[in-house]
Amino acid sequence: MAWNEPGGNNKDPWGGGNRNNDGPPDLDELLRKMQQKLNGLFGGKPSDAGDGRPGGGSFPWSLVMIVLAVVYGLWGFYQVDANESAVVLRLGKYHNTVNSGLHWNPPLIDHVTKVNMTEVRTERTTGQMLTEDASIVDVVLQVQWHIDNAESFVLRVRDPLKSLQEATDSALRHIVGSQTLNGVISQNRTQVAADTQVRLQEYLDLYQTGIRVDVVNLTDAKAPREVQDAFDDVVRAREDEVRLQNEAQAYANQVIPVARGQAQRMIEEAEAYKSRVVESARGEAARFTALLAEFQQAPEVTRERMYLDAMQEVMSNTSKVMVDVEGGNNMMYLPLDKLTGGASGGASQRTQVTPQVVDEISQRVMNQIRTEVNNARRSREVR
Amino acid sequence: MNNNKSLFVIALILLGLLALSASAFVVKETEKAVLVRFGEVVRTDYEPGLYFKIPLVHELRKFDARIQTVDSQPVRMLNSENKFMMVDSYAKFRIVDVGRFYVATRGDERNAVRLLAEQINNLLRNQFGVRDLHEVVSGQRDELMAEITENLNKTAQTDLGVEIVDVRVKRIDLPPEVSESVFQRMRAGRELEARDHRAKGQEASERIRANADRQKVVIESEAYRKAEELRGDGDAEAAKIYAQAFSKDPEFYRFSRSLTAYKESFKSKSDMLLVDPDSDFFRYLKDSQGK
């Protein structure tokens, strides 16, 4: 039992056996021989069994061989999925790359590495980096990639993923280093991503990683936390600028129409004044002309009539004090301050001075004057 | 006889297996191998495949044939402006002459990596020392890297048996104290910008308001002018009309106008008139003959 453990786990028994018989090692020949030997075993099985059994007690070698061969044969089957490729090394040497399907390769001789070719994977890099204007910017970048060349990916570079990380870091920092801060943050974001993608692919090809970059996204590019408040303030200032303009515009939009309205009002009022003045002039002129015509018909009478009419109106509408000042030697007391005070007196009293009060005062004054005048006359008559 | 024969076969096979496992080896696509005999390199030109050696006499050393990385630690470097910066770089290399590589590193890859890292740092230091920050960050990054790669290749290939595929600066960072001053500068720049925006906003605001105020004044004064013109027109026309009418008999006009004036002037009860009874108006007050 002990012997078949190394034999089962190692390819060497077959190769070794052949080599001892056939001399220098040649891989293809070796395989061929092996195949022949296997065929021989299959074909020779009955006779071997026949020989073995009569011998009695002899171990059934052929059976063991057959079982081993079957196990070995089944062991060599493997499946490659639709999204995979498998890189086959035969005795360490690159043999071929196979695509989806069921495949068989001799185990232990061939070494199969399967890689997923269609899965899009994501690599992220983030950090503070320097820009062209020696500012610092916080960038988060995402790279989506897939394996393009399975052979390169498996065989050419020791650690493709680490290479990808390093190349991403280097390419991104290179591109950011040739952009200004404002460019990275706002204007040239897409440009940064595109340039990084080109450069990154260049590096990956140079390192033979077999990786193809699908998309590079500049997920985030902003000022570092340490200066974020200052950047926010710029945004606020921009809004302030717009707000101030809008407020001023609103003011203008209000002031000018109001002024226009007021201007129109002034003009309308002037028009009204003009009409009023002109029309009243026309009216008065017409009235005068008409009156003049009548006056010229009978000047004396008309004049007299008009005079008397006017005097009547004046006299009937005013308080009258008739003074005969011929007798200049008579002292006459007229309480003019009271008379006028009652009429146009202090502003403080004006509200209380009703027409009745004025009438009453005037009446009293008139009475007093009358008695004075009568007295004077009587004294004159007496003389 | 049969039994003996099979025992012999078993022994033979076992012996063969032992010899084989000790002597056969596979060189993979990803490997380079050196066959050493008592410390002396015997063979290095192995293509991938199956090979044999003499056990105990030959010793086999395998190395990675793929592209490998020298990832050095960030190093503090002085630039031409005498400012420090932290430079993090990596290099990609591949063993091309495995015999030389084995001899130079005494079979230890880590030695090679250490040696390369030292050389790279040295070259970077030289390159950075003659350039300022702007040049290494943006302007001359590619040239710098190409120069270092080329320089390194001259020695690496002959000394270490490796080919330098690429040397890259991963990151150039400022030390914290310098970063702080950069942040201050950035902050100052932003403040400038913010102030500029606000001032521009005020400028625009003032301009718009002043313009509106001016328009208001212009509109109002124009209206005033028009209004005064209209009033003047009206007054003039009225005067003309009056003159035409009244010049027909100025004396009568004076008379009738005076009467109107009297009526208008003394129309209130509170107006007081001191009247001489001898006036013409009272002519008939004393005497029906008016004498």
mmCIF file of C-alpha atoms in Angstrom, chain B residues 84-260:
data_model
loop_
_atom_site.group_PDB
_atom_site.id
_atom_site.type_symbol
_atom_site.label_atom_id
_atom_site.label_comp_id
_atom_site.label_asym_id
_atom_site.label_seq_id
_atom_site.Cartn_x
_atom_site.Cartn_y
_atom_site.Cartn_z
ATOM 1 C CA PHE B 84 11.831 69.568 1.899
ATOM 2 C CA MET B 85 9.349 67.268 0.273
ATOM 3 C CA MET B 86 8.330 63.684 0.786
ATOM 4 C CA VAL B 87 8.877 61.619 -2.335
ATOM 5 C CA ASP B 88 7.341 58.178 -2.726
ATOM 6 C CA SER B 89 8.486 56.244 -5.749
ATOM 7 C CA TYR B 90 8.411 52.791 -7.202
ATOM 8 C CA ALA B 91 10.354 51.005 -9.892
ATOM 9 C CA LYS B 92 9.519 48.087 -12.118
ATOM 10 C CA PHE B 93 12.296 45.706 -13.010
ATOM 11 C CA ARG B 94 12.817 42.329 -14.559
ATOM 12 C CA ILE B 95 15.681 39.889 -14.156
ATOM 13 C CA VAL B 96 17.441 39.539 -17.488
ATOM 14 C CA ASP B 97 20.727 37.969 -16.495
ATOM 15 C CA VAL B 98 19.871 35.533 -13.776
ATOM 16 C CA GLY B 99 23.458 34.357 -13.330
ATOM 17 C CA ARG B 100 24.650 37.860 -12.568
ATOM 18 C CA PHE B 101 21.617 38.448 -10.432
ATOM 19 C CA TYR B 102 22.387 35.354 -8.406
ATOM 20 C CA VAL B 103 25.999 36.339 -7.910
ATOM 21 C CA ALA B 104 25.312 39.988 -7.158
ATOM 22 C CA THR B 105 22.592 39.331 -4.620
ATOM 23 C CA ARG B 106 23.885 36.054 -3.252
ATOM 24 C CA GLY B 107 20.574 34.597 -4.181
ATOM 25 C CA ASP B 108 18.437 36.882 -2.099
ATOM 26 C CA GLU B 109 15.944 38.999 -3.974
ATOM 27 C CA ARG B 110 15.574 41.337 -1.049
ATOM 28 C CA ASN B 111 19.184 42.354 -1.495
ATOM 29 C CA ALA B 112 18.477 43.389 -5.055
ATOM 30 C CA VAL B 113 15.432 45.341 -4.065
ATOM 31 C CA ARG B 114 17.348 47.101 -1.328
ATOM 32 C CA LEU B 115 20.211 47.950 -3.675
ATOM 33 C CA LEU B 116 17.843 49.268 -6.331
ATOM 34 C CA ALA B 117 15.891 51.305 -3.823
ATOM 35 C CA GLU B 118 19.093 52.912 -2.617
ATOM 36 C CA GLN B 119 20.157 53.761 -6.131
ATOM 37 C CA ILE B 120 16.753 55.126 -7.040
ATOM 38 C CA ASN B 121 16.668 57.311 -3.971
ATOM 39 C CA ASN B 122 20.133 58.538 -4.777
ATOM 40 C CA LEU B 123 19.190 59.402 -8.343
ATOM 41 C CA LEU B 124 15.943 61.015 -7.265
ATOM 42 C CA ARG B 125 17.795 63.071 -4.718
ATOM 43 C CA ASN B 126 20.178 64.267 -7.412
ATOM 44 C CA GLN B 127 17.389 65.104 -9.802
ATOM 45 C CA PHE B 128 15.239 66.804 -7.219
ATOM 46 C CA GLY B 129 18.156 68.802 -5.886
ATOM 47 C CA VAL B 130 18.470 70.768 -9.102
ATOM 48 C CA ARG B 131 14.761 71.324 -9.697
ATOM 49 C CA ASP B 132 12.162 73.352 -7.931
ATOM 50 C CA LEU B 133 8.795 72.173 -6.771
ATOM 51 C CA HIS B 134 6.947 73.284 -9.858
ATOM 52 C CA GLU B 135 9.326 71.469 -12.146
ATOM 53 C CA VAL B 136 9.096 68.134 -10.380
ATOM 54 C CA VAL B 137 5.356 68.319 -9.848
ATOM 55 C CA SER B 138 4.337 69.265 -13.325
ATOM 56 C CA GLY B 139 6.850 70.543 -15.816
ATOM 57 C CA GLN B 140 9.527 67.933 -16.070
ATOM 58 C CA ARG B 141 8.090 64.846 -14.495
ATOM 59 C CA ASP B 142 8.367 62.646 -17.534
ATOM 60 C CA GLU B 143 11.878 63.772 -18.426
ATOM 61 C CA LEU B 144 12.962 63.307 -14.861
ATOM 62 C CA MET B 145 11.623 59.787 -14.752
ATOM 63 C CA ALA B 146 13.074 58.884 -18.120
ATOM 64 C CA GLU B 147 16.461 60.181 -17.051
ATOM 65 C CA ILE B 148 16.420 58.184 -13.855
ATOM 66 C CA THR B 149 15.305 55.051 -15.666
ATOM 67 C CA GLU B 150 18.094 55.444 -18.184
ATOM 68 C CA ASN B 151 20.731 56.159 -15.553
ATOM 69 C CA LEU B 152 19.614 53.231 -13.482
ATOM 70 C CA ASN B 153 19.598 50.889 -16.454
ATOM 71 C CA LYS B 154 23.264 51.613 -17.172
ATOM 72 C CA THR B 155 24.386 50.198 -13.878
ATOM 73 C CA ALA B 156 21.580 47.829 -12.993
ATOM 74 C CA GLN B 157 22.001 45.669 -16.045
ATOM 75 C CA THR B 158 25.705 45.141 -15.608
ATOM 76 C CA ASP B 159 25.799 45.064 -11.829
ATOM 77 C CA LEU B 160 22.611 43.271 -10.932
ATOM 78 C CA GLY B 161 21.543 41.626 -14.125
ATOM 79 C CA VAL B 162 18.167 43.349 -14.065
ATOM 80 C CA GLU B 163 16.452 45.560 -16.584
ATOM 81 C CA ILE B 164 14.635 48.601 -15.239
ATOM 82 C CA VAL B 165 11.306 48.776 -16.987
ATOM 83 C CA ASP B 166 10.140 52.013 -15.404
ATOM 84 C CA VAL B 167 10.744 54.320 -12.506
ATOM 85 C CA ARG B 168 7.861 56.462 -11.322
ATOM 86 C CA VAL B 169 7.274 58.949 -8.614
ATOM 87 C CA LYS B 170 4.058 57.913 -6.960
ATOM 88 C CA ARG B 171 3.543 60.935 -4.810
ATOM 89 C CA ILE B 172 5.292 64.104 -3.937
ATOM 90 C CA ASP B 173 4.018 65.481 -0.675
ATOM 91 C CA LEU B 174 4.935 68.509 1.283
ATOM 92 C CA PRO B 175 5.944 68.048 4.895
ATOM 93 C CA PRO B 176 3.263 69.188 7.364
ATOM 94 C CA GLU B 177 4.857 72.537 8.130
ATOM 95 C CA VAL B 178 5.053 73.400 4.432
ATOM 96 C CA SER B 179 1.531 72.103 3.840
ATOM 97 C CA GLU B 180 0.270 74.521 6.447
ATOM 98 C CA SER B 181 1.769 77.470 4.633
ATOM 99 C CA VAL B 182 0.327 76.191 1.363
ATOM 100 C CA PHE B 183 -3.078 76.001 3.005
ATOM 101 C CA GLN B 184 -2.661 79.545 4.257
ATOM 102 C CA ARG B 185 -1.757 80.714 0.790
ATOM 103 C CA MET B 186 -4.750 78.900 -0.679
ATOM 104 C CA ARG B 187 -7.015 80.384 1.943
ATOM 105 C CA ALA B 188 -5.656 83.863 1.227
ATOM 106 C CA GLY B 189 -6.256 83.284 -2.463
ATOM 107 C CA ARG B 190 -9.841 82.250 -1.845
ATOM 108 C CA GLU B 191 -10.435 85.234 0.409
ATOM 109 C CA LEU B 192 -9.170 87.437 -2.366
ATOM 110 C CA GLU B 193 -11.549 85.800 -4.768
ATOM 111 C CA ALA B 194 -14.485 86.033 -2.377
ATOM 112 C CA ARG B 195 -13.820 89.683 -1.713
ATOM 113 C CA ASP B 196 -13.505 90.301 -5.413
ATOM 114 C CA HIS B 197 -16.902 88.706 -6.018
ATOM 115 C CA ARG B 198 -18.578 90.685 -3.271
ATOM 116 C CA ALA B 199 -16.988 93.926 -4.439
ATOM 117 C CA LYS B 200 -18.055 93.219 -7.982
ATOM 118 C CA GLY B 201 -21.531 92.568 -6.716
ATOM 119 C CA GLN B 202 -21.565 95.899 -4.928
ATOM 120 C CA GLU B 203 -20.157 97.620 -7.964
ATOM 121 C CA ALA B 204 -22.859 96.197 -10.168
ATOM 122 C CA SER B 205 -25.463 96.996 -7.552
ATOM 123 C CA GLU B 206 -24.336 100.610 -7.253
ATOM 124 C CA ARG B 207 -24.161 100.955 -10.992
ATOM 125 C CA ILE B 208 -27.682 99.659 -11.455
ATOM 126 C CA ARG B 209 -29.091 101.744 -8.637
ATOM 127 C CA ALA B 210 -27.319 104.914 -9.735
ATOM 128 C CA ASN B 211 -28.487 104.375 -13.261
ATOM 129 C CA ALA B 212 -32.024 103.938 -12.027
ATOM 130 C CA ASP B 213 -31.786 107.063 -9.908
ATOM 131 C CA ARG B 214 -30.400 109.030 -12.828
ATOM 132 C CA GLN B 215 -33.194 107.802 -15.062
ATOM 133 C CA LYS B 216 -35.659 108.806 -12.400
ATOM 134 C CA VAL B 217 -34.258 112.329 -12.221
ATOM 135 C CA VAL B 218 -34.106 112.604 -15.988
ATOM 136 C CA ILE B 219 -37.672 111.444 -16.362
ATOM 137 C CA GLU B 220 -38.934 113.767 -13.654
ATOM 138 C CA SER B 221 -37.036 116.814 -14.844
ATOM 139 C CA GLU B 222 -38.113 116.271 -18.401
ATOM 140 C CA ALA B 223 -41.651 116.020 -17.164
ATOM 141 C CA TYR B 224 -41.178 119.200 -15.154
ATOM 142 C CA ARG B 225 -39.896 121.008 -18.211
ATOM 143 C CA LYS B 226 -42.839 119.821 -20.276
ATOM 144 C CA ALA B 227 -45.242 120.763 -17.522
ATOM 145 C CA GLU B 228 -43.799 124.247 -17.203
ATOM 146 C CA GLU B 229 -43.906 124.687 -20.949
ATOM 147 C CA LEU B 230 -47.516 123.676 -20.932
ATOM 148 C CA ARG B 231 -48.345 126.040 -18.108
ATOM 149 C CA GLY B 232 -46.458 128.827 -19.879
ATOM 150 C CA ASP B 233 -48.344 128.121 -23.074
ATOM 151 C CA GLY B 234 -51.567 128.249 -21.156
ATOM 152 C CA ASP B 235 -50.674 131.488 -19.387
ATOM 153 C CA ALA B 236 -49.551 133.080 -22.629
ATOM 154 C CA GLU B 237 -52.663 132.112 -24.442
ATOM 155 C CA ALA B 238 -54.824 133.282 -21.590
ATOM 156 C CA ALA B 239 -52.991 136.615 -21.495
ATOM 157 C CA LYS B 240 -53.482 137.020 -25.205
ATOM 158 C CA ILE B 241 -57.162 136.295 -24.917
ATOM 159 C CA TYR B 242 -57.517 138.731 -22.027
ATOM 160 C CA ALA B 243 -55.568 141.428 -23.845
ATOM 161 C CA GLN B 244 -57.622 141.041 -26.997
ATOM 162 C CA ALA B 245 -60.841 141.304 -25.068
ATOM 163 C CA PHE B 246 -59.928 143.995 -22.571
ATOM 164 C CA SER B 247 -58.131 146.333 -24.935
ATOM 165 C CA LYS B 248 -61.482 147.069 -26.504
ATOM 166 C CA ASP B 249 -62.226 149.415 -23.588
ATOM 167 C CA PRO B 250 -59.480 149.538 -20.975
ATOM 168 C CA GLU B 251 -61.274 152.040 -18.814
ATOM 169 C CA PHE B 252 -64.394 149.915 -18.581
ATOM 170 C CA TYR B 253 -62.252 146.914 -17.902
ATOM 171 C CA ARG B 254 -60.560 148.651 -15.024
ATOM 172 C CA PHE B 255 -63.947 149.628 -13.679
ATOM 173 C CA SER B 256 -65.616 146.255 -13.938
ATOM 174 C CA ARG B 257 -62.541 144.475 -12.764
ATOM 175 C CA SER B 258 -62.272 146.723 -9.738
ATOM 176 C CA LEU B 259 -65.867 145.998 -8.874
ATOM 177 C CA THR B 260 -65.174 142.297 -9.063
#
